[in-house]
Amino acid sequence: MPRAADLLVDCLSAHGFDRLFCVPGESYLALLDALVDRGVDVVVCRHEGGAGLMALADAKLARKPGLVAVSRGPGATNLSIALHSAEQDAVPLVALIGQVATWERHRGAFQEVDYTAFLGPLCKYVEEVSDPARLPEALARAVHAAQTGTPGPVALALPEDMLEMATDAPVVRPLPIPRAAPAEADVARAADLLARAERPLLIAGSSLDAPEARAALARAAEAHRLPVALTFKQQHLFDNENPLYAGHLGFKIPAPQVQALAEADLILAVGTRLGDTPTQGWQLPKTDPDQPVVHVHADPAVIGRVIRAELGVAADPAAFLAALAERNLPVPEARAAWAARLNERAAALRHPTPKPRPDGLDFGHVIKALAARAPHDAIVSMDAGNFSGWIHANWPWDGAQQAVGAVGGAMGGGVPGAVAASLRFPERRAIGVSGDGGALMTGSELSTAVAAGAKPIIVISDNGTYGTIRLHQEKAFPNRVSGTALKNPDFAAWGASFGALGLAASTPEEAEAAAEAAFAHDGPVVIHAKTSAEAISPFATITQLRGG
């Protein structure tokens, strides 16, 4: 009779999982044994945080739940960064966590944790499975929960002795994922509001990150001459050179741009939870808005929870936009001037010219050099940090490329994301961009890339500081640097020590040469960009922040 561990692998295959990221642990040795020669690619990582962030990126890229396995106690606590990121990013992620044996539970055993209590606030669903006969049901329920409503993380705790138990329980097939179509009456009401609006604004969120959803977004925008603002880290959803592009609602966008967007007389928020970042601190729209808000999201629990919606539509966002695009509506003459004004402000933040800096390279040189040479289907994995502003501003986002970013702001996603992208799409170039802070949090996953045959290009902006924190520090306490300075290694030599091609760039000419060499190399690459701390972001310097 098969073991529960064997049954679990059969269930994983039935649910379409083809890749598992993990750090091994003695609490789930039976599962590791069951995975041998069973059709699931096991990617062995160097840290549970890195494994979880790889699974998170893989979920975004494959558009299906990611899968990660870790051991009890320290393994689970290390994984928690990825679970929190999955909750913030609304990404389906399934975590399998080893647990002490059933007979040891509630005795304070070695590395014992109550995962329901620990992970309950982070995960949509947590269950400890002590009976192997219930394992197929529990997995099916967890995978279903990860994908319904607002997607997010789920966790199954697996006692080590349970995995060894014999069972003849059958595999439970995947539970169907409901997709609600928008009601005709809701589309009609939204169309009526839109027909009367001279200054509408469409805020597009991460739920639209699929080819058919992006196409529906473009059709709706063009049909009704709707300006489109993209939520944080979602710049790849819509052509940034389109005259209807109204900007990227990331952190601390210029106040005049926020004020201009706030003049909208109708906001269509589609595929976004309208959190604090895209709404610029619940000002666009306000919690009690100055204009009617049509909020479209698959999860009815999201709609109206913080921001009052004139019309809430609990339906598939792409289906709503597709239906709206088919409506033949009048376009008020004033809308053209409105769209042009928003686009002019958004375009002013695109493609800033890199400038000479006294203490290092303007990172814009590096991003422009990479963008000029990257294949159109390249995948960009962005870590958290101010350096990503240069990617937002300089990459030629045309609505067809793919980016992976940290909506929740967790550092350390750049390298794991690029490794996961290279494994999922080995025929495409994966570019991971990190700061010097995030690179040393999870950069050891470069070893995972080499071991697995992945070939990411890793670009590290080394300005010797935790840049985002330094920016805020200079605003709040100018000239008082505390806790943000970094002492870094030679990242080119560091990359070479893993087996990657190590390159360095400290001038614009070296940035061009490094980009050329990176794309010509058939293997992993690390580019050490020696960047300026004075240029703390694409649009601010330390001197300016200090009032100079």
XYZ file of C-alpha atoms in Angstrom:
548
model
C 0.000 0.000 0.000
C 1.429 3.450 -0.894
C 2.537 5.956 1.718
C 0.814 9.282 2.298
C 3.895 10.908 0.774
C 3.370 8.946 -2.457
C -0.293 9.902 -2.482
C 0.646 13.557 -2.004
C 2.891 13.514 -5.073
C 0.087 11.926 -7.100
C -2.229 14.694 -5.901
C 0.288 17.394 -6.788
C 0.587 16.004 -10.318
C -3.190 15.836 -10.651
C -3.377 19.529 -9.744
C -0.873 20.456 -12.445
C 2.182 21.151 -10.300
C 5.316 20.492 -12.323
C 7.940 22.258 -10.206
C 8.692 22.350 -6.471
C 11.129 24.798 -4.889
C 12.510 23.635 -1.574
C 15.167 23.501 1.085
C 15.310 19.906 2.377
C 14.511 19.011 5.952
C 14.273 15.827 8.002
C 10.614 16.537 8.775
C 9.568 15.716 5.205
C 12.131 13.155 4.044
C 9.350 10.799 2.951
C 8.017 13.450 0.556
C 11.481 14.024 -0.889
C 11.780 10.270 -1.390
C 8.377 10.088 -3.074
C 9.382 12.843 -5.506
C 12.231 10.778 -6.982
C 11.476 10.053 -10.643
C 7.870 11.202 -10.351
C 7.646 13.993 -12.933
C 7.868 16.983 -10.609
C 11.014 19.064 -11.066
C 12.586 19.607 -7.634
C 14.633 22.807 -7.442
C 16.861 22.703 -4.370
C 17.488 26.220 -3.065
C 19.924 27.705 -0.558
C 17.478 29.460 1.768
C 13.784 29.020 2.422
C 13.162 32.718 1.763
C 14.786 32.350 -1.644
C 12.814 29.171 -2.363
C 9.550 30.903 -1.490
C 10.333 33.960 -3.594
C 11.195 31.688 -6.535
C 7.853 29.902 -6.153
C 6.126 33.291 -5.974
C 7.770 34.462 -9.205
C 7.027 31.134 -10.858
C 3.345 31.522 -9.976
C 3.237 34.952 -11.607
C 4.990 33.740 -14.737
C 3.150 30.426 -15.156
C -0.175 31.976 -14.076
C -0.920 29.102 -11.758
C -0.140 28.406 -8.079
C 3.511 28.213 -7.105
C 4.734 25.355 -4.920
C 7.322 25.384 -2.135
C 8.301 22.886 0.558
C 10.225 23.633 3.744
C 10.996 21.968 7.005
C 9.437 22.728 10.385
C 10.340 25.606 12.680
C 13.215 27.603 11.184
C 12.302 26.530 7.659
C 8.767 27.837 8.036
C 9.829 31.076 9.690
C 12.338 31.721 6.902
C 9.568 31.084 4.379
C 7.236 33.643 5.934
C 8.648 36.527 3.845
C 7.381 34.827 0.691
C 3.993 34.094 2.250
C 3.608 37.734 3.241
C 4.676 38.825 -0.245
C 2.141 36.464 -1.829
C -0.608 37.962 0.337
C 0.422 41.510 -0.556
C 0.832 40.674 -4.255
C -2.381 38.577 -4.454
C -0.491 35.584 -5.875
C -1.515 31.922 -5.350
C 1.229 30.086 -3.462
C 1.021 26.617 -1.882
C 3.422 25.893 0.986
C 4.061 22.374 2.254
C 5.604 22.544 5.724
C 7.073 19.671 7.669
C 5.805 19.182 11.206
C 6.889 17.181 14.229
C 5.374 13.710 14.549
C 1.750 13.483 15.659
C 2.697 11.867 18.966
C 5.019 14.796 19.755
C 2.476 17.544 19.132
C 1.583 19.969 21.934
C 4.584 18.866 24.026
C 6.967 21.647 23.016
C 8.957 19.286 20.829
C 12.088 20.276 18.905
C 11.147 22.925 16.317
C 7.423 22.491 16.961
C 5.206 25.366 15.807
C 1.452 25.799 15.745
C 1.168 26.802 12.092
C -2.504 27.666 12.263
C -1.702 30.340 14.838
C 1.580 31.421 13.242
C 0.511 31.602 9.614
C -3.181 32.342 10.026
C -2.779 36.121 9.579
C -0.605 35.635 6.467
C -2.394 32.817 4.668
C -5.871 32.372 3.250
C -5.988 28.785 4.466
C -3.872 26.730 6.888
C -4.443 23.095 7.827
C -2.426 20.497 9.684
C -3.107 17.078 8.184
C -2.751 14.241 10.698
C -4.910 11.671 8.895
C -3.426 10.527 5.558
C -6.901 9.712 4.239
C -7.726 13.425 4.387
C -4.577 14.547 2.589
C -6.084 14.645 -0.949
C -9.088 16.620 0.292
C -6.909 19.051 2.214
C -4.640 19.714 -0.778
C -7.590 20.243 -3.118
C -9.182 22.655 -0.665
C -5.922 24.557 -0.208
C -5.263 24.891 -3.939
C -8.843 26.052 -4.452
C -8.515 28.667 -1.691
C -5.243 29.942 -3.169
C -6.967 30.796 -6.455
C -10.445 31.994 -5.516
C -11.528 35.501 -4.570
C -8.336 37.438 -4.019
C -5.553 34.920 -4.737
C -2.983 34.351 -2.022
C -0.879 31.909 -0.004
C -2.039 28.713 1.686
C -0.147 26.258 3.876
C -0.411 22.581 4.759
C 1.493 21.320 7.803
C 2.530 17.688 7.356
C 3.569 15.664 10.451
C 6.558 13.548 9.529
C 5.037 10.275 10.740
C 1.815 10.946 8.810
C 3.810 11.091 5.579
C 5.067 7.553 6.283
C 1.624 6.110 6.987
C 0.072 3.713 4.477
C -3.120 4.780 2.773
C -5.346 3.731 -0.102
C -7.203 7.055 -0.243
C -7.973 8.183 -3.793
C -6.698 11.360 -5.413
C -9.178 14.225 -5.218
C -9.418 16.018 -8.536
C -8.918 19.801 -8.688
C -11.935 21.785 -7.570
C -13.299 24.070 -10.316
C -12.376 27.728 -9.934
C -15.455 29.948 -10.321
C -15.241 32.865 -12.724
C -18.131 35.293 -12.368
C -19.215 37.096 -15.520
C -20.323 40.715 -15.082
C -24.063 41.219 -14.962
C -25.522 43.000 -17.970
C -27.106 45.566 -15.675
C -23.742 46.393 -14.079
C -22.038 46.845 -17.449
C -24.920 49.051 -18.570
C -24.697 51.229 -15.482
C -20.909 51.554 -15.801
C -21.352 52.474 -19.465
C -23.916 55.116 -18.543
C -21.527 56.677 -16.014
C -18.723 56.575 -18.569
C -20.810 58.143 -21.322
C -21.447 61.177 -19.113
C -17.843 61.549 -17.913
C -15.564 64.109 -19.511
C -12.541 63.220 -17.383
C -12.638 59.453 -16.676
C -9.627 57.537 -15.386
C -9.108 53.778 -15.574
C -6.868 52.385 -12.820
C -5.660 48.949 -13.948
C -4.341 46.401 -11.452
C -2.510 43.085 -11.284
C -5.585 40.932 -11.953
C -5.208 42.001 -15.582
C -1.797 40.338 -15.957
C -2.749 37.785 -18.595
C -2.680 38.121 -22.395
C -6.448 38.138 -22.830
C -6.871 40.594 -19.951
C -4.253 42.978 -21.334
C -5.963 42.821 -24.706
C -9.325 43.654 -23.117
C -7.715 46.579 -21.285
C -6.288 47.970 -24.527
C -9.601 47.525 -26.377
C -11.633 49.256 -23.658
C -9.178 52.142 -23.438
C -9.112 52.686 -27.193
C -12.876 52.288 -27.639
C -13.706 54.973 -25.097
C -10.510 57.070 -25.170
C -9.932 56.187 -21.549
C -6.683 57.317 -19.882
C -5.042 54.349 -18.131
C -3.022 54.583 -14.907
C -1.225 51.410 -13.857
C -0.857 50.245 -10.266
C 2.489 49.662 -8.548
C 4.792 47.229 -10.394
C 2.231 46.717 -13.167
C 3.766 48.960 -15.813
C 3.988 46.047 -18.214
C 0.184 45.777 -18.580
C -0.292 48.677 -21.015
C 1.815 50.424 -23.638
C 3.585 53.287 -21.866
C 4.027 55.113 -25.192
C 0.299 55.022 -25.926
C -1.277 58.515 -25.861
C -3.766 57.117 -23.332
C -1.054 56.174 -20.843
C -1.671 58.246 -17.694
C 1.190 57.089 -15.484
C 2.424 54.560 -12.980
C 0.916 54.746 -9.498
C 4.026 53.787 -7.569
C 5.526 55.270 -4.436
C 5.797 59.027 -4.044
C 4.878 60.109 -7.544
C 5.054 63.897 -7.956
C 2.252 65.772 -6.201
C 1.236 67.710 -9.351
C 0.631 64.417 -11.142
C -1.537 63.117 -8.290
C -3.484 66.380 -8.270
C -4.059 66.151 -12.013
C -5.287 62.558 -11.809
C -7.557 63.487 -8.901
C -9.450 65.863 -11.216
C -11.097 62.803 -12.760
C -14.873 62.951 -12.740
C -15.124 59.118 -12.841
C -12.702 56.428 -11.688
C -12.914 52.902 -13.050
C -10.760 50.749 -10.760
C -10.397 47.364 -12.447
C -8.457 44.391 -11.097
C -7.002 46.227 -8.107
C -7.779 46.173 -4.388
C -7.149 49.952 -4.261
C -4.583 49.750 -1.498
C -2.593 52.644 -0.108
C 0.134 52.657 -2.778
C -1.918 52.988 -5.988
C -4.323 55.382 -4.273
C -1.379 57.467 -3.003
C -2.456 57.085 0.616
C -6.196 56.781 -0.160
C -6.277 60.097 -1.983
C -6.863 58.758 -5.515
C -9.678 58.043 -4.871
C -10.350 59.094 -1.295
C -12.113 56.721 1.073
C -15.205 58.890 0.531
C -14.439 59.845 -3.072
C -14.929 63.202 -4.753
C -16.077 61.391 -7.889
C -18.085 58.229 -8.647
C -15.998 55.061 -8.408
C -16.728 51.872 -10.317
C -14.749 49.126 -8.584
C -14.392 45.812 -10.420
C -12.743 42.901 -8.647
C -13.296 39.154 -8.522
C -13.505 39.219 -4.724
C -16.660 40.891 -3.366
C -14.996 41.245 0.043
C -12.607 43.816 -1.446
C -15.237 46.114 -2.929
C -16.288 48.918 -0.600
C -14.163 47.672 2.300
C -12.098 50.878 2.438
C -13.238 53.049 -0.471
C -16.881 53.754 -1.138
C -17.869 52.543 -4.609
C -20.779 54.028 -6.519
C -20.895 50.727 -8.388
C -19.245 47.548 -7.190
C -18.899 44.722 -9.688
C -17.815 41.357 -8.261
C -16.772 39.752 -11.520
C -13.831 38.775 -13.650
C -12.048 42.088 -14.459
C -11.049 41.039 -17.973
C -14.603 39.975 -18.798
C -15.894 43.334 -17.565
C -13.461 45.275 -19.764
C -14.240 43.069 -22.750
C -17.956 43.756 -22.284
C -17.364 47.479 -21.806
C -15.238 47.641 -24.949
C -18.190 46.359 -26.984
C -20.431 49.227 -25.874
C -20.974 51.915 -28.475
C -20.756 55.070 -26.369
C -20.387 58.740 -27.224
C -16.961 60.188 -26.440
C -17.245 63.759 -25.099
C -15.049 66.255 -26.938
C -13.377 67.330 -23.696
C -12.000 63.819 -23.150
C -9.258 64.216 -25.763
C -7.763 67.234 -23.989
C -8.027 65.428 -20.644
C -6.200 62.375 -21.927
C -3.540 64.529 -23.557
C -2.925 66.474 -20.352
C -2.488 63.315 -18.278
C -0.270 61.726 -20.894
C 1.953 64.807 -21.053
C 2.560 64.615 -17.310
C 3.208 60.866 -17.439
C 5.541 61.194 -20.426
C 7.593 63.799 -18.552
C 8.604 61.056 -16.116
C 9.645 58.663 -18.881
C 13.211 58.297 -20.167
C 15.030 60.795 -17.931
C 18.478 61.694 -19.244
C 21.277 60.201 -17.108
C 23.596 62.828 -15.677
C 27.231 62.842 -14.561
C 27.456 62.165 -10.824
C 30.360 62.886 -8.472
C 30.289 59.546 -6.665
C 29.432 56.921 -9.238
C 27.361 55.946 -12.227
C 23.834 57.200 -12.839
C 21.956 53.874 -12.929
C 19.956 55.123 -15.889
C 22.973 54.421 -18.102
C 22.865 50.751 -17.138
C 19.126 50.298 -17.651
C 19.181 52.115 -20.989
C 22.077 49.937 -22.164
C 20.226 46.758 -21.158
C 16.904 47.874 -22.634
C 18.543 48.696 -25.965
C 19.850 45.126 -26.273
C 17.261 42.975 -24.509
C 15.060 40.757 -26.667
C 11.431 41.838 -26.724
C 10.411 38.709 -24.801
C 12.969 39.247 -22.024
C 11.596 38.909 -18.487
C 12.568 41.572 -15.959
C 12.635 40.620 -12.279
C 12.810 43.698 -10.062
C 13.872 43.667 -6.449
C 12.489 46.264 -4.045
C 14.330 49.565 -3.816
C 14.749 53.012 -5.331
C 16.915 51.633 -8.132
C 13.774 50.090 -9.667
C 12.623 53.621 -10.494
C 15.122 53.643 -13.352
C 13.496 50.483 -14.740
C 10.026 52.001 -14.430
C 11.178 55.118 -16.266
C 13.457 53.671 -18.935
C 12.252 50.226 -19.964
C 10.225 50.277 -23.219
C 7.046 48.798 -21.728
C 4.675 48.263 -24.646
C 2.025 46.113 -23.018
C 3.480 42.801 -24.201
C 6.551 42.299 -21.999
C 6.630 40.547 -18.652
C 7.877 41.969 -15.373
C 8.015 40.439 -11.909
C 8.121 42.888 -9.024
C 7.577 43.034 -5.283
C 4.264 44.817 -4.751
C 4.618 44.211 -1.018
C 8.054 45.853 -0.929
C 10.011 42.821 0.288
C 13.704 42.998 -0.509
C 15.387 39.939 -1.952
C 13.087 39.034 -4.836
C 15.287 40.120 -7.730
C 17.717 37.200 -7.920
C 15.232 34.399 -7.057
C 12.716 35.862 -9.499
C 15.244 35.833 -12.330
C 16.277 32.259 -11.518
C 12.646 31.131 -11.531
C 12.029 32.959 -14.822
C 15.031 31.355 -16.463
C 13.869 27.904 -15.344
C 10.265 28.448 -16.459
C 11.269 29.959 -19.825
C 14.802 28.753 -20.631
C 14.515 30.032 -24.208
C 14.064 33.631 -23.000
C 16.495 35.987 -21.276
C 15.712 36.635 -17.631
C 17.135 39.825 -16.146
C 17.186 40.219 -12.370
C 17.852 43.741 -11.090
C 18.746 44.221 -7.424
C 20.244 46.769 -5.136
C 23.277 45.981 -3.037
C 20.971 45.397 -0.061
C 18.605 42.880 -1.641
C 21.385 41.137 -3.561
C 23.071 39.945 -0.382
C 19.780 38.853 1.176
C 19.065 36.169 -1.435
C 21.977 36.370 -3.867
C 23.163 32.919 -2.864
C 20.367 31.591 -5.071
C 22.780 32.246 -7.921
C 24.199 28.902 -6.813
C 20.754 27.392 -7.427
C 20.779 28.870 -10.934
C 24.148 27.322 -11.742
C 23.153 23.939 -10.309
C 19.855 23.898 -12.234
C 21.256 25.181 -15.505
C 19.477 28.533 -15.382
C 21.104 31.493 -17.135
C 19.866 34.739 -15.594
C 21.549 38.091 -16.050
C 21.845 39.616 -12.570
C 22.405 43.374 -12.387
C 23.391 44.858 -9.025
C 23.200 48.581 -8.330
C 25.922 49.131 -5.721
C 25.608 52.614 -4.233
C 26.774 51.596 -0.771
C 23.509 52.358 0.990
C 20.020 51.093 1.706
C 18.757 53.610 -0.820
C 15.028 53.752 -0.095
C 15.607 54.062 3.637
C 18.341 56.651 3.040
C 15.919 58.740 0.966
C 13.363 58.756 3.759
C 16.114 59.372 6.306
C 17.376 62.418 4.427
C 13.841 63.788 4.245
C 13.185 63.307 7.942
C 16.686 63.802 9.378
C 18.895 65.517 6.754
C 22.655 65.177 7.181
C 22.212 62.535 9.917
C 23.105 59.215 8.295
C 22.479 56.315 10.659
C 22.149 52.616 9.952
C 21.949 52.856 6.172
C 25.583 52.670 5.006
C 26.779 49.388 3.453
C 30.194 47.832 2.862
C 29.975 45.609 -0.201
C 32.093 42.951 -1.873
C 33.340 43.003 -5.431
C 30.106 41.694 -6.928
C 31.741 40.781 -10.256
C 34.220 38.543 -8.441
C 31.406 37.285 -6.196
C 29.390 36.265 -9.274
C 32.407 34.602 -10.848
C 32.909 32.538 -7.699
C 29.535 30.891 -8.384
C 30.454 30.190 -12.003
C 28.789 33.230 -13.558
C 30.435 35.703 -15.894
C 31.388 38.649 -13.704
C 31.321 42.119 -15.256
C 31.784 45.593 -13.785
C 30.589 49.021 -14.883
C 31.529 52.363 -13.392
C 31.243 54.563 -16.510
C 28.616 54.901 -19.252
C 30.991 53.258 -21.711
C 31.545 50.310 -19.380
C 27.782 49.983 -18.918
C 27.347 49.660 -22.688
C 30.154 47.091 -22.907
C 28.810 45.069 -19.965
C 25.312 44.923 -21.469
C 26.756 43.800 -24.793
C 28.840 41.077 -23.161
C 25.984 39.910 -20.953
C 23.595 39.223 -23.812
C 26.337 37.586 -25.841
C 27.150 35.131 -23.033
C 25.444 31.738 -22.918
C 25.302 31.365 -19.170
C 24.593 33.244 -15.947
C 25.982 36.758 -15.665
C 26.504 39.227 -12.831
C 26.961 42.920 -13.685
C 28.354 44.988 -10.812
C 27.186 48.544 -11.463
C 29.079 50.975 -9.240
C 26.353 53.558 -8.883
C 25.855 56.932 -7.293
C 24.309 57.401 -3.862
C 23.966 61.131 -4.592
C 21.430 60.143 -7.282
C 19.269 58.441 -4.693
C 16.390 58.050 -7.184
C 15.793 58.954 -10.845
C 14.214 62.232 -9.774
C 15.939 63.203 -6.517
C 19.450 63.721 -5.176
C 20.783 63.750 -1.647
C 21.710 67.407 -2.111
C 18.146 68.290 -3.096
C 16.710 66.381 -0.144
C 18.989 68.322 2.156
C 17.705 71.558 0.703
C 20.812 72.263 -1.361
